[in-house]
Short mmCIF file of C-alpha atoms in Angstrom, two decimals:
data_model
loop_
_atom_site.label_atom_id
_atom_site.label_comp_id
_atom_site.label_asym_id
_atom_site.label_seq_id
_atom_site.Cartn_x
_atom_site.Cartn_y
_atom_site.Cartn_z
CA UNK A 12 103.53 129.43 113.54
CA UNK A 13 102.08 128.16 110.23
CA UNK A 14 101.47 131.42 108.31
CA UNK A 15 97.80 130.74 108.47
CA UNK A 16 94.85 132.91 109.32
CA UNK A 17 91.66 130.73 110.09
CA UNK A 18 88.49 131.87 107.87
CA UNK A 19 85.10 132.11 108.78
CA UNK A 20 83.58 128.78 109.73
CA UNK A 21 79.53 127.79 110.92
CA UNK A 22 80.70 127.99 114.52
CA UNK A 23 82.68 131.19 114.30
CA UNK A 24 86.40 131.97 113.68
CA UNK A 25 88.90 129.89 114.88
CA UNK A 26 92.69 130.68 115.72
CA UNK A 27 95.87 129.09 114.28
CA UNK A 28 97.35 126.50 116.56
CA UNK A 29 101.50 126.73 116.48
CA UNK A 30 103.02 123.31 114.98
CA UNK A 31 106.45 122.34 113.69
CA UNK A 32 107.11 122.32 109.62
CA UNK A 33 104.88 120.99 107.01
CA UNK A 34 107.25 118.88 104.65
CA UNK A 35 105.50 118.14 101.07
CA UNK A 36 105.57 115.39 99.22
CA UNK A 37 108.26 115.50 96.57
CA UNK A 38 107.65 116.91 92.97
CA UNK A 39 110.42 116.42 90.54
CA UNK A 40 108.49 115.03 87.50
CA UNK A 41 104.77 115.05 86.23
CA UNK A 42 105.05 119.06 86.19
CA UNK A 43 101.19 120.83 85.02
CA UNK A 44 102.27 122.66 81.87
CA UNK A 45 98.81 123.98 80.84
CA UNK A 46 99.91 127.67 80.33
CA UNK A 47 97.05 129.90 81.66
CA UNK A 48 97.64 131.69 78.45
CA UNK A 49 96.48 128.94 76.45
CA UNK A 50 93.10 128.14 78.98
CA UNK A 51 92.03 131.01 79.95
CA UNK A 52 93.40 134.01 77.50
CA UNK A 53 95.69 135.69 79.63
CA UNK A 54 98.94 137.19 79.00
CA UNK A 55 100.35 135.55 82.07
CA UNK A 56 103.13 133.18 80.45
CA UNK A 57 103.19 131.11 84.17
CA UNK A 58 101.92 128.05 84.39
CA UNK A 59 97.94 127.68 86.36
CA UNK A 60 99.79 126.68 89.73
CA UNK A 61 102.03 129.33 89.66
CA UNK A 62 99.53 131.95 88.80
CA UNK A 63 97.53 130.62 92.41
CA UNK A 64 101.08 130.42 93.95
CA UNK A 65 102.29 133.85 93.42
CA UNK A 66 98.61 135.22 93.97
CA UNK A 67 97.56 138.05 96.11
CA UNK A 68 95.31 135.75 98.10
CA UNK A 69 95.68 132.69 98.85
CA UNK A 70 92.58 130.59 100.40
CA UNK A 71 92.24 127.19 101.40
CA UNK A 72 89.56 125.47 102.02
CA UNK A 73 87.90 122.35 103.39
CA UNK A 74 84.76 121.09 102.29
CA UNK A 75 82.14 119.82 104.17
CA UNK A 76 79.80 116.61 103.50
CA UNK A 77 77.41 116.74 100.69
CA UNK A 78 74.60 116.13 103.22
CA UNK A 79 75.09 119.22 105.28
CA UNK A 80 71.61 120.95 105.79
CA UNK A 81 72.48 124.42 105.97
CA UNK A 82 75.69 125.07 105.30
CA UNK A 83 77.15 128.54 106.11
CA UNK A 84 78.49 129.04 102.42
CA UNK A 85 78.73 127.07 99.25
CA UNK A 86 81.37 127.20 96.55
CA UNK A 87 80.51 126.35 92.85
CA UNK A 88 77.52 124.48 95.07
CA UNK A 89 79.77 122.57 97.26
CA UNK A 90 79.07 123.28 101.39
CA UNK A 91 82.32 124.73 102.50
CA UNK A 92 82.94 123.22 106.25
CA UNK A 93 86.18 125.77 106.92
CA UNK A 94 88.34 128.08 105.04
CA UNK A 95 92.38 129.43 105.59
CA UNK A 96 94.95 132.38 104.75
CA UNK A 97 97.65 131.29 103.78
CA UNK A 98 100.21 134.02 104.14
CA UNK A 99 103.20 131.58 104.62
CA UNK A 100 104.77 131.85 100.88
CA UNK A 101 106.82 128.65 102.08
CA UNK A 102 103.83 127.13 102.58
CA UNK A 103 102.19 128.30 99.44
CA UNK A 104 105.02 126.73 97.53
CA UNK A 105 105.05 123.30 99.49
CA UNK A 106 100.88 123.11 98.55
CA UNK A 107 100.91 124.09 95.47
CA UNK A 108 104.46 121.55 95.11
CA UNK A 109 102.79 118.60 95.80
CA UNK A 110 99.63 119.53 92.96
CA UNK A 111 102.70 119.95 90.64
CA UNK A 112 103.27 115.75 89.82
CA UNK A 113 99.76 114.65 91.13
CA UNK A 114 97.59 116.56 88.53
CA UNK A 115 97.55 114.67 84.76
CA UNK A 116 95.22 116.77 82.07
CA UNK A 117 95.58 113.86 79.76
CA UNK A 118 94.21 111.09 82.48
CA UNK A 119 90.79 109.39 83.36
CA UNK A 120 89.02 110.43 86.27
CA UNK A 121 85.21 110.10 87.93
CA UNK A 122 82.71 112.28 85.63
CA UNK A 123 81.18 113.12 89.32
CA UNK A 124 83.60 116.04 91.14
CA UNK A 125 83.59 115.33 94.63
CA UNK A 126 85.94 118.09 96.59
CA UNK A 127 87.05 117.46 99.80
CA UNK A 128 89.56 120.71 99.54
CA UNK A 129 90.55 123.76 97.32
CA UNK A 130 92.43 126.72 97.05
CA UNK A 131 90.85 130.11 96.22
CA UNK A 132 93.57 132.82 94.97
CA UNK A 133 93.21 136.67 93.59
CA UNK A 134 95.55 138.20 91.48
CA UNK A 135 94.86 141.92 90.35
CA UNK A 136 91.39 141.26 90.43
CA UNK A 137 90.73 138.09 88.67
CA UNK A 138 89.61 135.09 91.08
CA UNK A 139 90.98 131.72 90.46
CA UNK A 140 89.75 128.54 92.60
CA UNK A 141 91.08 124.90 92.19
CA UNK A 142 88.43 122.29 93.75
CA UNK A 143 90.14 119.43 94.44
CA UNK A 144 88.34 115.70 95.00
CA UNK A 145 90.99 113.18 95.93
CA UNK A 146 88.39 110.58 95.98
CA UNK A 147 87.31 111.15 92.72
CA UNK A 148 90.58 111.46 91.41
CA UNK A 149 89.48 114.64 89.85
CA UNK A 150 90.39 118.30 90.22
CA UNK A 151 88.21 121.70 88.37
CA UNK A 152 89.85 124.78 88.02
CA UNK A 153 87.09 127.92 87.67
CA UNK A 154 88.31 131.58 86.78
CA UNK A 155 85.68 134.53 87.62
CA UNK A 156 83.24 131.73 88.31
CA UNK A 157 83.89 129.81 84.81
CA UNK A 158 85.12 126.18 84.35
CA UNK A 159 87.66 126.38 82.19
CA UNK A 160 89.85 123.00 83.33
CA UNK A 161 88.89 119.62 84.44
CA UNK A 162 92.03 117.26 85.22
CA UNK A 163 92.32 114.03 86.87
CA UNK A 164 94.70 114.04 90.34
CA UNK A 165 96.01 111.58 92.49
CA UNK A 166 96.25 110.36 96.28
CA UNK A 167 99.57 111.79 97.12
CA UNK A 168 99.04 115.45 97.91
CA UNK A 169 96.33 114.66 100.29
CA UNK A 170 98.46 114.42 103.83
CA UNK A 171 99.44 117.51 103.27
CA UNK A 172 96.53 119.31 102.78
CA UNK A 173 94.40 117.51 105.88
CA UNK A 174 97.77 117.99 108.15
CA UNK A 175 97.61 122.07 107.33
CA UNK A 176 94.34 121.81 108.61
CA UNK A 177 94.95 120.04 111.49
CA UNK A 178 97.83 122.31 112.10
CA UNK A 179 95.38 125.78 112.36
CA UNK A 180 93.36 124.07 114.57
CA UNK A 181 90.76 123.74 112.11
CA UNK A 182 88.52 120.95 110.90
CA UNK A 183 89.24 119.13 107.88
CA UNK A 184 87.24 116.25 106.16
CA UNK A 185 86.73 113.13 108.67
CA UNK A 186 90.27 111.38 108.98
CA UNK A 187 90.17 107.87 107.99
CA UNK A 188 90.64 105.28 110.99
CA UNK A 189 91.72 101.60 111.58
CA UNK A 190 91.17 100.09 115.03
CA UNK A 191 92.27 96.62 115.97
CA UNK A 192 92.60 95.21 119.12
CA UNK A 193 95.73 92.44 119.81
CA UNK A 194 94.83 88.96 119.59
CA UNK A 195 96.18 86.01 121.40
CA UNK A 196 96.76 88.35 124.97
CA UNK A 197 94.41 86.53 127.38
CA UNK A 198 95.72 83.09 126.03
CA UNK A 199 99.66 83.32 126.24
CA UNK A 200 101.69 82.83 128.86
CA UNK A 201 103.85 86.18 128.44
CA UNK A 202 101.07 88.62 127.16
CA UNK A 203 102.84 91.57 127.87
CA UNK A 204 105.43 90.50 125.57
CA UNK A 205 102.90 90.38 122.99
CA UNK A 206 101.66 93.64 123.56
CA UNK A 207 105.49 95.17 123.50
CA UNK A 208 105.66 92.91 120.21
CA UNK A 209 102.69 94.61 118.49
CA UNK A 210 103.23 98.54 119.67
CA UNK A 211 106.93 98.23 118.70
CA UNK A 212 106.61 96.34 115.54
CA UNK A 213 103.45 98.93 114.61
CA UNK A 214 105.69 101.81 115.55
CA UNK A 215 108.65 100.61 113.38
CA UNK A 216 106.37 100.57 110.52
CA UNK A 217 103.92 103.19 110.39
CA UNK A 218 104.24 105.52 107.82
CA UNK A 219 103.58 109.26 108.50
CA UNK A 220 103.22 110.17 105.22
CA UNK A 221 99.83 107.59 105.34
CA UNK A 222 96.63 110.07 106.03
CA UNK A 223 95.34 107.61 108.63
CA UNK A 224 94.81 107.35 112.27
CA UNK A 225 95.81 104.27 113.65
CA UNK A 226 94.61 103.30 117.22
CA UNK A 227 95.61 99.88 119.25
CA UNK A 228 93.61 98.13 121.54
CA UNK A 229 94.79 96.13 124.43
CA UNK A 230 93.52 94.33 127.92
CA UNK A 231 93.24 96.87 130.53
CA UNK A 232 96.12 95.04 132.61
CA UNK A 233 98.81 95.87 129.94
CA UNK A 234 98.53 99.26 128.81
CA UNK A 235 101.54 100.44 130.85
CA UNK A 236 103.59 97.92 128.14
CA UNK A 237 102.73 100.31 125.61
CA UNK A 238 103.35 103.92 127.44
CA UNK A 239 106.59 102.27 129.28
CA UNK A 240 108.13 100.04 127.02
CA UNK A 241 107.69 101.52 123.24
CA UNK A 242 107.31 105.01 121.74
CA UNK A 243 104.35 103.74 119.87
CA UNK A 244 102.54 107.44 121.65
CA UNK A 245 105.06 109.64 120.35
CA UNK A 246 104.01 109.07 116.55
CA UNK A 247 101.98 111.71 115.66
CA UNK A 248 98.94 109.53 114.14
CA UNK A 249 99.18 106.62 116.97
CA UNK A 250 97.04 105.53 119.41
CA UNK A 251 96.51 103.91 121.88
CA UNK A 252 93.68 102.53 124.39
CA UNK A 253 91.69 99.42 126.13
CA UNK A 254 89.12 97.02 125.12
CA UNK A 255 87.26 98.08 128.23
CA UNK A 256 87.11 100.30 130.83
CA UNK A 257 90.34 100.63 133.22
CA UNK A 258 90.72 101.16 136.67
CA UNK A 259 91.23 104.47 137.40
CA UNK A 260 94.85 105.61 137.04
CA UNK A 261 95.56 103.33 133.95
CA UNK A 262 97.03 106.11 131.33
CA UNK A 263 99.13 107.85 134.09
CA UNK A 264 101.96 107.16 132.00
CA UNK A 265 100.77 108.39 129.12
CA UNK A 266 102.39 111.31 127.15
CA UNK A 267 101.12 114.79 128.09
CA UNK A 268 98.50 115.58 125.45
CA UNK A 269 97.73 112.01 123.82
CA UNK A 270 94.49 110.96 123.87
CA UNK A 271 93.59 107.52 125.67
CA UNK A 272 91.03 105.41 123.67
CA UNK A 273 88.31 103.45 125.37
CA UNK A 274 85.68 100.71 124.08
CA UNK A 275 82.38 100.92 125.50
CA UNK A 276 79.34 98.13 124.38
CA UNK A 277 76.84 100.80 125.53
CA UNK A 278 76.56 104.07 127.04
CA UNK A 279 77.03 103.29 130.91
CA UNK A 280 79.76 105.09 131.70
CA UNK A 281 80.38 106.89 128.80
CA UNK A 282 79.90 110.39 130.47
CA UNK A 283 82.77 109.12 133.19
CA UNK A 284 84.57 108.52 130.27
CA UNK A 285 84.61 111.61 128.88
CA UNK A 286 84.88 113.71 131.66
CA UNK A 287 88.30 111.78 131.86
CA UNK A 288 89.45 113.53 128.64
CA UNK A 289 89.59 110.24 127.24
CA UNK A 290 88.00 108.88 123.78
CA UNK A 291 84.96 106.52 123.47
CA UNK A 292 84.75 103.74 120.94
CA UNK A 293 81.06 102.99 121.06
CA UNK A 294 79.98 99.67 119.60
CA UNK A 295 76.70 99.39 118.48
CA UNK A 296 75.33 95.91 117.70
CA UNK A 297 73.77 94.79 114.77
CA UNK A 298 70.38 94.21 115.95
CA UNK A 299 70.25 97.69 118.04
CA UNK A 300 67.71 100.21 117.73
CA UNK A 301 69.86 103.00 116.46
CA UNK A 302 67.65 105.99 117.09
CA UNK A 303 66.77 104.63 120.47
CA UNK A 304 70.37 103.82 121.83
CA UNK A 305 72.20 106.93 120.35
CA UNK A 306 69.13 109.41 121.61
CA UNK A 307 70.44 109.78 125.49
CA UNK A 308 73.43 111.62 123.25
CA UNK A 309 71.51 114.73 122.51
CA UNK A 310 71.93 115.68 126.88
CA UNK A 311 74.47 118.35 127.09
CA UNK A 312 76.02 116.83 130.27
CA UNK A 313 77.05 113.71 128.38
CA UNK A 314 79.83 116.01 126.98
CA UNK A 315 79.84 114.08 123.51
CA UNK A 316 81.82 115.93 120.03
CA UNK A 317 83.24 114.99 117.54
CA UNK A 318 86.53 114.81 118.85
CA UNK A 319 86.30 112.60 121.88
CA UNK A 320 84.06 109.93 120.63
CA UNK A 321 83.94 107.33 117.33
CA UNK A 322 81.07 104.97 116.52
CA UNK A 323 81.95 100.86 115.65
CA UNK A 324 78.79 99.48 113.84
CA UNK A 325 78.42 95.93 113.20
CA UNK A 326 77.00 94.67 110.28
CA UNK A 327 75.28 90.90 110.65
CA UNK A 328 76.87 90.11 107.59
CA UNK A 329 80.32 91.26 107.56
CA UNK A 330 81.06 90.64 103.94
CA UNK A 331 77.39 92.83 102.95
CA UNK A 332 78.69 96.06 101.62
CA UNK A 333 75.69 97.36 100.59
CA UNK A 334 74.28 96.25 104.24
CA UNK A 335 76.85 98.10 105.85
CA UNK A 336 76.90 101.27 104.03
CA UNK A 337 73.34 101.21 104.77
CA UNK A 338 74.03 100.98 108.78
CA UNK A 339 76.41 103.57 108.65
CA UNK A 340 74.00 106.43 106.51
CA UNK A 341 70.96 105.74 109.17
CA UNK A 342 73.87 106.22 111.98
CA UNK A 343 75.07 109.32 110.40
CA UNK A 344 71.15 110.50 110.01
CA UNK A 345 70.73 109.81 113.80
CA UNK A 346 73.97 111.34 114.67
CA UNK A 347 72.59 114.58 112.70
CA UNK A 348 69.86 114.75 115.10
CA UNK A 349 72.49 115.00 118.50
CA UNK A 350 74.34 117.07 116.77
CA UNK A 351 77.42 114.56 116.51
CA UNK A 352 77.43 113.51 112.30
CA UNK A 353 81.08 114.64 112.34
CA UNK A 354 82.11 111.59 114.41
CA UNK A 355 83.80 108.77 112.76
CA UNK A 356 82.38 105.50 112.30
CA UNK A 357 83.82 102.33 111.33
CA UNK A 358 82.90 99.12 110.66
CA UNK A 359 83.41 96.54 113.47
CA UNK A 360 84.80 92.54 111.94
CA UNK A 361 86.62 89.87 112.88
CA UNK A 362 88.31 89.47 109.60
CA UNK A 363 90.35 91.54 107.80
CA UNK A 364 89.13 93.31 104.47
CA UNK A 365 90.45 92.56 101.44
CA UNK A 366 89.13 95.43 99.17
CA UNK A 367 88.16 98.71 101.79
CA UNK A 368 87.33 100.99 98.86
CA UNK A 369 83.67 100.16 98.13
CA UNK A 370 82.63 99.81 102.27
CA UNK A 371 84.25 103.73 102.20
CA UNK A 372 83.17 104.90 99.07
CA UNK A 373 79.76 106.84 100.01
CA UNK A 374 81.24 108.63 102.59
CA UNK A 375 79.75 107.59 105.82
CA UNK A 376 82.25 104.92 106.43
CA UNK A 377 85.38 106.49 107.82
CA UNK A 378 87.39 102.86 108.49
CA UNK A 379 87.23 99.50 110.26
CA UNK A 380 87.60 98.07 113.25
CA UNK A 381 89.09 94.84 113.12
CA UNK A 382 88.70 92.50 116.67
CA UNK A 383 91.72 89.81 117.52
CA UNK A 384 94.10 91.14 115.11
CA UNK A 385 98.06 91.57 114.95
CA UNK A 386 100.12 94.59 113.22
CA UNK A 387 101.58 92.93 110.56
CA UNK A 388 98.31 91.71 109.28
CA UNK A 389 96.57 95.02 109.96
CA UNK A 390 99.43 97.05 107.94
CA UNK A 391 98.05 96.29 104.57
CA UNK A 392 94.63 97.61 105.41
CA UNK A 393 96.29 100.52 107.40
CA UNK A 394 97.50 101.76 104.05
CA UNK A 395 94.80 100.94 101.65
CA UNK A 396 92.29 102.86 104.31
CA UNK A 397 94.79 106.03 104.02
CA UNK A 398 93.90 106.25 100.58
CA UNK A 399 90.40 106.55 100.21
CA UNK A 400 90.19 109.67 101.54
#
């Protein structure tokens, strides 16, 4: 087990799932040596992580998006989506580690604190809480409800604290996401040894330290290449799925427990899909009436959440960021309304991006997918996605 103790959430508590080790990044250098003696007047001669480390309680906690309605608490005025225990002092040490060489107090960050997680400690009575915004590059530390620290924080710690979550069973902020599907399949004369070439080569070089889902498309005819002929399905942030909808009996092969994903360019089928245990990419054109095609969702029979179903908006000009961002905020409005704005939704081109930060920068924008593509050209946007989150 983890040594975590899910918290109170909208829906209701939640139970730890079991899962193997967390390892944390590695912090030899960089070390926070504010002394909380200095900041905050206390006799404690520790430095501010170790006071949270060596706390009575230890909290941590995921926040929820900005746009929430009514969310079940707020912290500091941030809606709090889920909160853990952390009773695990291993685990203590290995999140509070990897703060130790990503927080600088002497470094520039975003004047606008944008937490995606925190930790919320007690130690004989006093309450400390650390908000963290990775995006932002910024981190706040508060003491009995008072500022008393802004610093600036980078990217690296931020694996770590989404895979804890995902390791109670509990819902962290959306996980970023690249999609491509393989090109040149239907036009070579050996196509499955394209689509061994791709799974392999993008299971040799995925990096699980990257916070990133990464999920390969192919022609229904060849997905047995990938389940048969690579391990591409036994990395842990891999997937795997078709361009449209198999036969029935395509993923036999597939692992026990991973996920098949399936395109879909509207919503015939989709409930067939679902009741599969399989997960829908919906594409939704550019000229479509959002509120009209994404209504049928709100039917409880359709079986739609969060988990078994991401959105793929295209944009009619693929290179309008402002456009796009757009798209995506009236899709997440309309997905409020069904009760589904904690799907993913990515952007759906033919070419790859060169800069991913400002399509994902508002929020609504959780990745891309990118049509005809091959791994090595996708690995570059792989990694730049898994750090905008």
């Amino acid at each position: 087990m983890c040594g975590c103790k899910g918290g109170e959430e909208s829906d209701g508590d939640v139970e730890p799932k079991s899962s193997s080790t967390v390892q944390a990044t590695p912090t030899q250098q960089n070390e926070l040596t504010v002394q909380a003696e200095a900041i905050a007047g206390s006799n404690e001669s520790s430095t501010i992580l170790e006071v949270i480390e060596n706390s009575e309680g230890f909290t941590l906690i995921s926040f929820a998006d900005s746009s929430v309605a009514k969310p079940a608490e707020k912290i500091h005025g941030y809606p709090v989506s889920s909160k853990v225990e952390v009773d695990d002092q291993s685990l203590r040490e290995q999140l509070v580690g990897s703060l130790r060489s990503a927080l600088d107090v002497d470094a520039m960050y975003d004047s606008q604190l944008n937490p995606e997680f925190g930790i919320q400690s007690e130690h004989e009575g006093v309450v400390d809480e650390l908000l963290i915004g990775f995006s932002s590059g910024q981190a706040v530390w508060y003491r009995d409800g008072k500022k008393l620290l802004e610093t600036s924080i980078s990217l690296r710690p931020r694996a770590l604290f989404g895979k804890v979550f995902g390791m109670t069973g509990m819902p962290a902020a959306r996980r970023p996401l690249v999609v491509f599907s393989i090109a040149g399949v239907e036009t070579s004369d050996d196509p499955g040894q394209i689509v061994y070439d791709n799974a392999y080569g993008l299971e040799m070089q995925l990096d699980n330290e990257w916070y990133v889902d990464t999920v390969m498309l192919v022609v229904p005819e060849y997905v047995d290449v990938i389940a048969n002929r690579t391990g591409l399905l036994n990395e842990e942030a891999a997937f795997a799925g078709t361009t449209s909808v198999p036969k029935a009996g395509a993923f036999q092969e597939w692992p026990e427990g991973k996920i098949a994903w399936v395109e879909l360019d509207s919503l015939t089928g989709l409930a067939s899909i679902l009741k599969q245990r399989h997960h829908a990419i919906l594409r939704i054109n550019a000229s479509e009436d959002i509120s009209a095609y994404l209504s049928p969702l709100a039917k409880k029979d359709v079986g739609a959440n969060p988990e078994n179903m991401t959105f793929a908006i295209e944009v009619a000009d693929g290179t309008d960021v402002d456009a796009g961002q757009k798209r995506a905020n009236i899709v997440r409005q309309e997905l409020r309304k069904v009760g589904l704005e904690d799907c993913r939704i990515v952007v759906a081109t033919t070419e790859l991006v060169d800069d991913v930060f400002p399509w994902m920068e508002q929020g609504d924008i959780d990745g891309f997918y990118v049509a005809n593509a091959t791994f090595d050209s996708i690995l570059d946007t792989i990694a730049d996605v898994s750090f905008c989150r």
